[in-house]
PDB file of C-alpha atoms in Angstrom:
ATOM      1  CA  MET A   1      -0.012  -0.127  -0.043  1.00 60.00           C
ATOM      2  CA  ASN A   2       1.525   3.255  -0.966  1.00 80.00           C
ATOM      3  CA  VAL A   3       1.461   6.717   1.313  1.00 79.00           C
ATOM      4  CA  GLU A   4      -1.474   8.047  -0.944  1.00 86.00           C
ATOM      5  CA  THR A   5      -3.651   5.171  -0.311  1.00 85.00           C
ATOM      6  CA  THR A   6      -2.793   5.228   3.246  1.00 94.00           C
ATOM      7  CA  VAL A   7      -3.600   8.796   3.316  1.00 95.00           C
ATOM      8  CA  THR A   8      -6.886   8.524   1.346  1.00 97.00           C
ATOM      9  CA  GLU A   9      -8.258   5.833   3.611  1.00 97.00           C
ATOM     10  CA  SER A  10      -7.392   7.551   6.934  1.00 97.00           C
ATOM     11  CA  VAL A  11      -9.271  10.805   5.815  1.00 98.00           C
ATOM     12  CA  VAL A  12     -12.251   8.537   4.597  1.00 98.00           C
ATOM     13  CA  ARG A  13     -12.344   6.574   7.860  1.00 97.00           C
ATOM     14  CA  HIS A  14     -12.019   9.624   9.998  1.00 97.00           C
ATOM     15  CA  HIS A  15     -14.841  11.245   8.260  1.00 97.00           C
ATOM     16  CA  LEU A  16     -17.082   8.073   8.598  1.00 97.00           C
ATOM     17  CA  GLN A  17     -16.351   7.934  12.301  1.00 97.00           C
ATOM     18  CA  ALA A  18     -17.364  11.230  12.776  1.00 97.00           C
ATOM     19  CA  PHE A  19     -20.375  10.693  11.317  1.00 96.00           C
ATOM     20  CA  LEU A  20     -21.000   7.498  13.330  1.00 95.00           C
ATOM     21  CA  ASP A  21     -19.926   9.180  16.617  1.00 96.00           C
ATOM     22  CA  GLN A  22     -22.817  11.448  15.754  1.00 94.00           C
ATOM     23  CA  LYS A  23     -20.191  14.608  16.094  1.00 96.00           C
ATOM     24  CA  PRO A  24     -21.621  17.872  15.211  1.00 96.00           C
ATOM     25  CA  VAL A  25     -21.810  18.337  11.467  1.00 97.00           C
ATOM     26  CA  ALA A  26     -18.986  20.876  11.581  1.00 97.00           C
ATOM     27  CA  ALA A  27     -16.838  17.930  12.648  1.00 96.00           C
ATOM     28  CA  ILE A  28     -17.956  15.929   9.736  1.00 96.00           C
ATOM     29  CA  VAL A  29     -17.383  18.426   7.266  1.00 97.00           C
ATOM     30  CA  SER A  30     -14.041  19.483   8.755  1.00 97.00           C
ATOM     31  CA  ASP A  31     -12.173  16.534   6.447  1.00 97.00           C
ATOM     32  CA  TYR A  32     -13.394  18.488   3.128  1.00 98.00           C
ATOM     33  CA  ASP A  33     -11.450  21.064   1.537  1.00 98.00           C
ATOM     34  CA  ASP A  34     -12.504  24.556   1.274  1.00 98.00           C
ATOM     35  CA  ASP A  35     -13.410  24.349  -2.210  1.00 98.00           C
ATOM     36  CA  ALA A  36     -14.560  20.443  -2.401  1.00 98.00           C
ATOM     37  CA  LEU A  37     -17.417  19.219  -4.542  1.00 98.00           C
ATOM     38  CA  PHE A  38     -20.149  17.074  -3.412  1.00 98.00           C
ATOM     39  CA  TYR A  39     -22.274  15.440  -6.445  1.00 98.00           C
ATOM     40  CA  SER A  40     -25.760  14.084  -5.358  1.00 97.00           C
ATOM     41  CA  GLU A  41     -28.404  13.453  -7.814  1.00 95.00           C
ATOM     42  CA  ALA A  42     -30.164  16.398  -7.632  1.00 94.00           C
ATOM     43  CA  VAL A  43     -27.517  19.013  -6.544  1.00 97.00           C
ATOM     44  CA  ILE A  44     -23.791  19.418  -6.908  1.00 98.00           C
ATOM     45  CA  TYR A  45     -22.647  21.409  -3.548  1.00 98.00           C
ATOM     46  CA  ARG A  46     -19.863  23.686  -3.903  1.00 98.00           C
ATOM     47  CA  GLY A  47     -17.671  24.383  -0.781  1.00 98.00           C
ATOM     48  CA  LYS A  48     -17.849  23.638   3.068  1.00 98.00           C
ATOM     49  CA  PRO A  49     -20.987  25.868   3.535  1.00 98.00           C
ATOM     50  CA  GLU A  50     -23.013  24.292   1.227  1.00 98.00           C
ATOM     51  CA  ILE A  51     -21.779  20.875   1.998  1.00 98.00           C
ATOM     52  CA  HIS A  52     -22.600  21.373   5.770  1.00 98.00           C
ATOM     53  CA  GLY A  53     -25.996  22.278   4.650  1.00 98.00           C
ATOM     54  CA  PHE A  54     -26.432  18.889   3.066  1.00 98.00           C
ATOM     55  CA  PHE A  55     -25.414  16.919   6.043  1.00 97.00           C
ATOM     56  CA  GLU A  56     -27.973  18.839   8.128  1.00 97.00           C
ATOM     57  CA  ASN A  57     -30.559  18.054   6.004  1.00 96.00           C
ATOM     58  CA  PHE A  58     -29.224  14.548   5.273  1.00 96.00           C
ATOM     59  CA  ILE A  59     -28.863  13.540   9.114  1.00 96.00           C
ATOM     60  CA  ALA A  60     -32.415  15.265   9.952  1.00 95.00           C
ATOM     61  CA  ALA A  61     -34.068  13.254   7.270  1.00 93.00           C
ATOM     62  CA  LEU A  62     -32.689   9.789   8.422  1.00 93.00           C
ATOM     63  CA  PRO A  63     -35.033   7.089   9.783  1.00 89.00           C
ATOM     64  CA  ALA A  64     -34.951   6.602  13.632  1.00 89.00           C
ATOM     65  CA  ARG A  65     -31.881   4.943  14.930  1.00 92.00           C
ATOM     66  CA  ALA A  66     -30.343   5.020  11.307  1.00 94.00           C
ATOM     67  CA  ILE A  67     -26.815   5.804  12.731  1.00 93.00           C
ATOM     68  CA  GLU A  68     -26.763   2.959  14.845  1.00 93.00           C
ATOM     69  CA  ARG A  69     -28.001   0.612  12.072  1.00 95.00           C
ATOM     70  CA  PHE A  70     -24.963   1.708   9.442  1.00 96.00           C
ATOM     71  CA  ALA A  71     -23.161  -0.821   8.173  1.00 97.00           C
ATOM     72  CA  LEU A  72     -19.991  -0.225   6.040  1.00 97.00           C
ATOM     73  CA  ARG A  73     -20.186  -3.285   3.376  1.00 98.00           C
ATOM     74  CA  SER A  74     -17.209  -2.098   1.323  1.00 98.00           C
ATOM     75  CA  LEU A  75     -14.214   0.376   1.238  1.00 98.00           C
ATOM     76  CA  ARG A  76     -11.709   0.007  -1.705  1.00 97.00           C
ATOM     77  CA  VAL A  77      -8.926   2.626  -2.001  1.00 97.00           C
ATOM     78  CA  ASP A  78      -6.321   3.186  -4.731  1.00 96.00           C
ATOM     79  CA  GLY A  79      -4.133   5.970  -4.550  1.00 95.00           C
ATOM     80  CA  ASN A  80      -6.244   9.435  -4.100  1.00 97.00           C
ATOM     81  CA  ILE A  81      -9.801   7.482  -4.555  1.00 98.00           C
ATOM     82  CA  ALA A  82     -11.741   5.646  -2.342  1.00 98.00           C
ATOM     83  CA  TYR A  83     -15.001   3.953  -2.938  1.00 98.00           C
ATOM     84  CA  ILE A  84     -17.371   2.574  -0.323  1.00 98.00           C
ATOM     85  CA  THR A  85     -20.768   1.064  -0.227  1.00 98.00           C
ATOM     86  CA  TRP A  86     -22.908   0.922   3.070  1.00 98.00           C
ATOM     87  CA  CYS A  87     -26.516   0.245   4.355  1.00 97.00           C
ATOM     88  CA  ILE A  88     -28.737   1.266   6.779  1.00 96.00           C
ATOM     89  CA  GLY A  89     -30.904  -2.115   7.448  1.00 93.00           C
ATOM     90  CA  SER A  90     -33.822  -2.352   5.205  1.00 93.00           C
ATOM     91  CA  ASP A  91     -34.547   1.342   5.167  1.00 94.00           C
ATOM     92  CA  ILE A  92     -31.568   2.317   3.066  1.00 96.00           C
ATOM     93  CA  PRO A  93     -30.448  -1.000   1.327  1.00 97.00           C
ATOM     94  CA  LEU A  94     -27.770   0.506  -0.639  1.00 97.00           C
ATOM     95  CA  GLY A  95     -25.733   3.851  -0.554  1.00 98.00           C
ATOM     96  CA  THR A  96     -22.415   4.459  -2.051  1.00 98.00           C
ATOM     97  CA  ASP A  97     -19.850   7.184  -2.152  1.00 98.00           C
ATOM     98  CA  THR A  98     -16.657   7.792  -3.921  1.00 98.00           C
ATOM     99  CA  PHE A  99     -14.140  10.090  -2.447  1.00 98.00           C
ATOM    100  CA  VAL A 100     -11.387  12.104  -4.107  1.00 98.00           C
ATOM    101  CA  VAL A 101      -8.435  13.088  -1.431  1.00 98.00           C
ATOM    102  CA  ALA A 102      -5.535  15.622  -2.349  1.00 97.00           C
ATOM    103  CA  ASN A 103      -3.346  16.863   0.616  1.00 96.00           C
ATOM    104  CA  GLY A 104      -5.300  15.293   3.347  1.00 97.00           C
ATOM    105  CA  LYS A 105      -8.669  16.450   2.475  1.00 98.00           C
ATOM    106  CA  ILE A 106     -11.797  15.633   0.189  1.00 98.00           C
ATOM    107  CA  VAL A 107     -11.817  17.524  -2.791  1.00 98.00           C
ATOM    108  CA  SER A 108     -14.571  15.606  -4.622  1.00 98.00           C
ATOM    109  CA  GLN A 109     -17.320  13.143  -3.306  1.00 98.00           C
ATOM    110  CA  THR A 110     -19.932  11.259  -5.304  1.00 98.00           C
ATOM    111  CA  PHE A 111     -23.047  10.438  -3.282  1.00 98.00           C
ATOM    112  CA  ALA A 112     -25.914   7.940  -4.107  1.00 98.00           C
ATOM    113  CA  MET A 113     -28.224   5.832  -2.136  1.00 96.00           C
ATOM    114  CA  TYR A 114     -31.554   3.901  -2.589  1.00 96.00           C
ATOM    115  CA  ALA A 115     -34.276   4.207   0.102  1.00 91.00           C
ATOM    116  CA  ALA A 116     -36.955   1.503   0.267  1.00 83.00           C
ATOM    117  CA  PRO A 117     -40.286   3.105  -0.264  1.00 84.00           C
ATOM    118  CA  ALA A 118     -42.349   3.897   2.888  1.00 72.00           C
ATOM    119  CA  GLN A 119     -44.741   0.847   3.895  1.00 65.00           C
TER     120      GLN A 119
END
């Protein structure tokens, strides 16, 4: 494993741990570069303030006890790119993110998830 891969994995794991520890959104966003881009299906969020807003809304919209049920299904890292798949029980059976890390910060991320229809 090269140094770049190690740094990328460390940044992504730190980011995930801040989310799982239910730290304030500012702690989750601290891993992003000031000018980072965050791509979702509906919007491209530009910079830390917009990404902060995404996480506030995302966390508020999660089902009850979602973070406790979060499971990281895979983490693949190659150089400065990391790819994860995850789920939150049957409520969100598939989520996926791709991260690009430079100089110890997330500079770009894609995000997609499938939420099961409400029953």
